[in-house]
GROMACS .gro file of C-alpha atoms in nm:
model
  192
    1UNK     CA    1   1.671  -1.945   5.709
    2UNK     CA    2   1.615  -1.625   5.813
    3UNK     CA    3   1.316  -1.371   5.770
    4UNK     CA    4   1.517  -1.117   5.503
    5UNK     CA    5   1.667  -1.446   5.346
    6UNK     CA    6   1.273  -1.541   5.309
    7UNK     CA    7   1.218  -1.187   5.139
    8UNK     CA    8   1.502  -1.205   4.899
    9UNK     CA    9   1.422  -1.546   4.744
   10UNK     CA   10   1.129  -1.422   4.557
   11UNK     CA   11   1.397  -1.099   4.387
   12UNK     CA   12   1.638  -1.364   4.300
   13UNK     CA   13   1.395  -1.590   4.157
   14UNK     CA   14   1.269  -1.298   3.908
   15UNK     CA   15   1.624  -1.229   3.846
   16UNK     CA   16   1.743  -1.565   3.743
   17UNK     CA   17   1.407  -1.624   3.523
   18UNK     CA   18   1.501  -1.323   3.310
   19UNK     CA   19   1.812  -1.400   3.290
   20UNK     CA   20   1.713  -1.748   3.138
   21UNK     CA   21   1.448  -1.558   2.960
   22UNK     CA   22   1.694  -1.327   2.729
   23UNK     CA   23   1.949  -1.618   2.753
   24UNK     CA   24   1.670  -1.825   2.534
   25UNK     CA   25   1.569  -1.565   2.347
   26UNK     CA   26   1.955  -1.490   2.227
   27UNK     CA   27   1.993  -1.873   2.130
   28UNK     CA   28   1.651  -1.840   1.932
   29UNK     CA   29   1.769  -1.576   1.734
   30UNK     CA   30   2.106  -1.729   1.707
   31UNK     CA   31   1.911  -2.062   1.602
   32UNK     CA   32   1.710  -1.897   1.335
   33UNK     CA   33   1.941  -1.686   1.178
   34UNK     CA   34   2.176  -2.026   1.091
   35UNK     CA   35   1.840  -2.214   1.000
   36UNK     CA   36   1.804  -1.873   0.747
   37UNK     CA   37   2.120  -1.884   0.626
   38UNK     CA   38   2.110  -2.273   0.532
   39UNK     CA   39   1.735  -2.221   0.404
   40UNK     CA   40   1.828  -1.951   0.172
   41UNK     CA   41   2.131  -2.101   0.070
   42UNK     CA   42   1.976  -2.422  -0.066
   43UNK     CA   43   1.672  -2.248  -0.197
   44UNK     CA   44   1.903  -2.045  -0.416
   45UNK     CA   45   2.049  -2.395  -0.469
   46UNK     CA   46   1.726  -2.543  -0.598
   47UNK     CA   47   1.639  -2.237  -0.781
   48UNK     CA   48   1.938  -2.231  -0.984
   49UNK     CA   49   1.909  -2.588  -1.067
   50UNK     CA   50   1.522  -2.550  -1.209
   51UNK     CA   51   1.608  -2.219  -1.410
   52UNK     CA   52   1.905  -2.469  -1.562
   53UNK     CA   53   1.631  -2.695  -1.606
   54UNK     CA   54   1.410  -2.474  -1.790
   55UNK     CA   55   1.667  -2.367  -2.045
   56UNK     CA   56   1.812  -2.663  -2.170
   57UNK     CA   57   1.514  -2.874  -2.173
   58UNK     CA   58   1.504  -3.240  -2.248
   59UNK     CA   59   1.544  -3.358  -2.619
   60UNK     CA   60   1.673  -2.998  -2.722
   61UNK     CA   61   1.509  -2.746  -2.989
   62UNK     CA   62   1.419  -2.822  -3.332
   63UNK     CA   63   1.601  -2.719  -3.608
   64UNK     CA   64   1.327  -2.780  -3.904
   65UNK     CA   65   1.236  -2.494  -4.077
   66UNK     CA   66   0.891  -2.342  -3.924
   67UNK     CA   67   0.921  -2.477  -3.588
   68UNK     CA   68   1.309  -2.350  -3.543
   69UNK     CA   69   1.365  -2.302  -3.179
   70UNK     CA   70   1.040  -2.464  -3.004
   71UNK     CA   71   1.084  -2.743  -2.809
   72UNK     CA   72   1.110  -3.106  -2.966
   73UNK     CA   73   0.909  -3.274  -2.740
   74UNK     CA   74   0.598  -3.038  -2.684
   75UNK     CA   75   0.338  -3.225  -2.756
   76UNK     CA   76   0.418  -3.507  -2.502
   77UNK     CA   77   0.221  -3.464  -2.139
   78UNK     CA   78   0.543  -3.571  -1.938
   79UNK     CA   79   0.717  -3.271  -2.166
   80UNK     CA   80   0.426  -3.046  -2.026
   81UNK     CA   81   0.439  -3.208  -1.640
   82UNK     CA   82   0.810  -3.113  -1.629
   83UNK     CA   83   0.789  -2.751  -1.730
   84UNK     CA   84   0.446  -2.731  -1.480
   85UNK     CA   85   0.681  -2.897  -1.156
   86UNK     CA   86   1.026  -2.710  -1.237
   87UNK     CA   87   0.834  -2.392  -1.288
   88UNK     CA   88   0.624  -2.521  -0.908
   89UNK     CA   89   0.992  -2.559  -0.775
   90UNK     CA   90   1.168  -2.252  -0.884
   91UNK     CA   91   0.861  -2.052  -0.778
   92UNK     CA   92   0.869  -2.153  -0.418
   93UNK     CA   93   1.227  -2.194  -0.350
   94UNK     CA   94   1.236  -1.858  -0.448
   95UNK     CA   95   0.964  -1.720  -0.222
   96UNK     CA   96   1.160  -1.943   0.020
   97UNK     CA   97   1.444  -1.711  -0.053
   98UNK     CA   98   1.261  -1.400  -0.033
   99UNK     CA   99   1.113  -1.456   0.293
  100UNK     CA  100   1.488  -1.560   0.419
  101UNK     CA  101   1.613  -1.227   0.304
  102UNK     CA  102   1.301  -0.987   0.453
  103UNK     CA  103   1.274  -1.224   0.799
  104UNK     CA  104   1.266  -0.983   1.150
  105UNK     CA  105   1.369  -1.176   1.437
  106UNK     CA  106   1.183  -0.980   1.700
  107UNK     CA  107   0.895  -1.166   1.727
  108UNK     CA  108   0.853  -1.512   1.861
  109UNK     CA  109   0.558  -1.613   1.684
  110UNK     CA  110   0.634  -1.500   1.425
  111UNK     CA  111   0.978  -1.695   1.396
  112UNK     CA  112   0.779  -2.021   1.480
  113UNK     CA  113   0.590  -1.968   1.174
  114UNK     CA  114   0.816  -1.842   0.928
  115UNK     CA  115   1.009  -2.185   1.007
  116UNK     CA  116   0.733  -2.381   1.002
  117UNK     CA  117   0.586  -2.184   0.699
  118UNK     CA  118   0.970  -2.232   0.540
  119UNK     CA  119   0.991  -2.567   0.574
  120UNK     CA  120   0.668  -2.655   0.351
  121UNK     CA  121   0.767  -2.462   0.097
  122UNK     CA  122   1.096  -2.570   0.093
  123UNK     CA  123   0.963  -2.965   0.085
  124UNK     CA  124   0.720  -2.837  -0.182
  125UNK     CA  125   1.012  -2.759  -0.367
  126UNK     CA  126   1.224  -3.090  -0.330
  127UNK     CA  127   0.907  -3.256  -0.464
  128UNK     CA  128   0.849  -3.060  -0.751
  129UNK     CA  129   1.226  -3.040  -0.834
  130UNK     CA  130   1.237  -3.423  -0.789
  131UNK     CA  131   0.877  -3.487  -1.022
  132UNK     CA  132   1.093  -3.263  -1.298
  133UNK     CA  133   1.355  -3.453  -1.285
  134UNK     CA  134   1.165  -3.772  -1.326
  135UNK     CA  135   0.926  -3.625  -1.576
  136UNK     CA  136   1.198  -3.482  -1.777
  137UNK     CA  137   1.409  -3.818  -1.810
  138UNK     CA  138   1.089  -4.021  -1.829
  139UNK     CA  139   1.074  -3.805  -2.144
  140UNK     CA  140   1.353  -3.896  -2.322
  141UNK     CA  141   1.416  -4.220  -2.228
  142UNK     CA  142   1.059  -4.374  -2.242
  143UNK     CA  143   1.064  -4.384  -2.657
  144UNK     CA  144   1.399  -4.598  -2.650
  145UNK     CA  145   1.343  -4.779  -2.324
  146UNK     CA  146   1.034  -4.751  -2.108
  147UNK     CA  147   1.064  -4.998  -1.803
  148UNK     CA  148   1.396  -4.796  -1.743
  149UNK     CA  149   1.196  -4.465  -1.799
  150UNK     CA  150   0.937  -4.615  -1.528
  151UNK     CA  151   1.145  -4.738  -1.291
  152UNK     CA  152   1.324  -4.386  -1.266
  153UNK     CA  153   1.017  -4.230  -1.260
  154UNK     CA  154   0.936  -4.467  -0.935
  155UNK     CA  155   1.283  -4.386  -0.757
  156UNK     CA  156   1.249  -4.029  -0.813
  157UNK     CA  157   0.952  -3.994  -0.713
  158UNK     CA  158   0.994  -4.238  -0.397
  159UNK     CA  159   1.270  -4.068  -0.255
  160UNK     CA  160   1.126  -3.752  -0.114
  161UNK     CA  161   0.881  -3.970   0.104
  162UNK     CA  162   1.181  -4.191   0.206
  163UNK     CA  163   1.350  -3.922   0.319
  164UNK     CA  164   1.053  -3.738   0.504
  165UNK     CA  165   1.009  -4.111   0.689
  166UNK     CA  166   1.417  -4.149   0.788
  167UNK     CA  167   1.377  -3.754   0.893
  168UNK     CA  168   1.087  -3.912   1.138
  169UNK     CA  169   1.242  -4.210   1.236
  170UNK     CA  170   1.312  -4.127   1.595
  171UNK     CA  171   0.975  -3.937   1.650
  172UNK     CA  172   0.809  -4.325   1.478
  173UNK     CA  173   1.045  -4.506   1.741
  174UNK     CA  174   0.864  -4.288   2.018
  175UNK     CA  175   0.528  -4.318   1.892
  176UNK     CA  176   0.509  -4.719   1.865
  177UNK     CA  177   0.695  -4.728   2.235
  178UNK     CA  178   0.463  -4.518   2.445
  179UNK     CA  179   0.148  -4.530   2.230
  180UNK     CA  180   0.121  -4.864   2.189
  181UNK     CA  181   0.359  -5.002   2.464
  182UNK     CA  182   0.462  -5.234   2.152
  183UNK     CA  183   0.851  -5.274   2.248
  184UNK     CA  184   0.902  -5.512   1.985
  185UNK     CA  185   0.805  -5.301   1.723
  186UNK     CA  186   1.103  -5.006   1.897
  187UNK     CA  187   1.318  -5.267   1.887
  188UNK     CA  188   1.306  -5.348   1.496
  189UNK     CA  189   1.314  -5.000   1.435
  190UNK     CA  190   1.666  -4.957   1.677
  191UNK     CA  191   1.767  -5.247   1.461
  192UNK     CA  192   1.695  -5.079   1.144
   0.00000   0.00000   0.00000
């Protein structure tokens, strides 16, 4: 190799890293404006279905002279735990859907944040929109028939923590093979 060859690397190298540099930045951008598009799209989603929610509420309106158009079942505390989590959910998937709209992609700190920041308040939102679901069926149902009314509650309420654990699955599959060198315990979990 010769002497200028030597010189040149070091050009080249600085080249090629900036290169990779806006390269990464590009599919960062690219990255995040999809994950924005999908956020906002099922925040609206989730939004839409709580404002539903709120409207036609479970067991209806009276009709009985004094109390026309108050809810039938206000004095019940699941009643009062369904309009506290759907108004929880439609609150933050729609700050979910603000931030989506008023995002700037410029900064890189900034994006790793606003995902990260996104992403609780979008869970925050499944879980609210699934304890108002479960709250507002355990409502009607529990006066008729209450180990139904329970065991909704119970799957309702289960499946956002089943989901968060299948959406860790390969991360728990990584953590029981390196940090505890237990292969056994990686292999029932490939199994599963």
């Amino acid at each position: 190799m010769s002497k200028a060859d030597e010189e040149a690397t070091p050009y080249y190298d600085q080249v090629a890293r900036k290169k990779i540099i806006v390269k990464s930045k590009q599919e960062i951008k690219s990255l995040t404006a999809t994950y924005t598009k999908n956020t906002s799209l099922v925040a609206i989603l989730i939004a839409s279905i709580t404002f539903a929610a709120a409207f036609t509420l479970p067991g209806g309106y009276s009709n009985n002279s004094g109390t026309e158009g108050l809810p039938v079942l206000v004095r019940k505390a699941a009643f009062k735990a369904f309009l506290i989590s759907d108004t929880l959910a439609m609150c933050s998937s729609l700050a979910v859907a603000f931030i989506c709209i008023l995002t700037r992609w410029e900064d890189l700190k900034f994006l790793l944040y606003y995902i990260s920041f996104t992403k609780k308040l979008m869970w925050f939102a499944y879980m609210a929109t699934t304890v108002a679901f479960a709250t507002g069926l355990y409502t009607v149902v529990e006066p008729c028939i209450p180990w139904l009314a329970i065991l909704i509650c119970i799957l309702s309420i289960g499946l956002p923590f089943l989901t968060y654990l299948l959406g860790k699955w390969p991360t728990l599959k990584l953590y029981y093979r390196f940090k505890f060198n237990l292969a056994h315990i990686a292999n029932l979990l490939d199994v599963v």
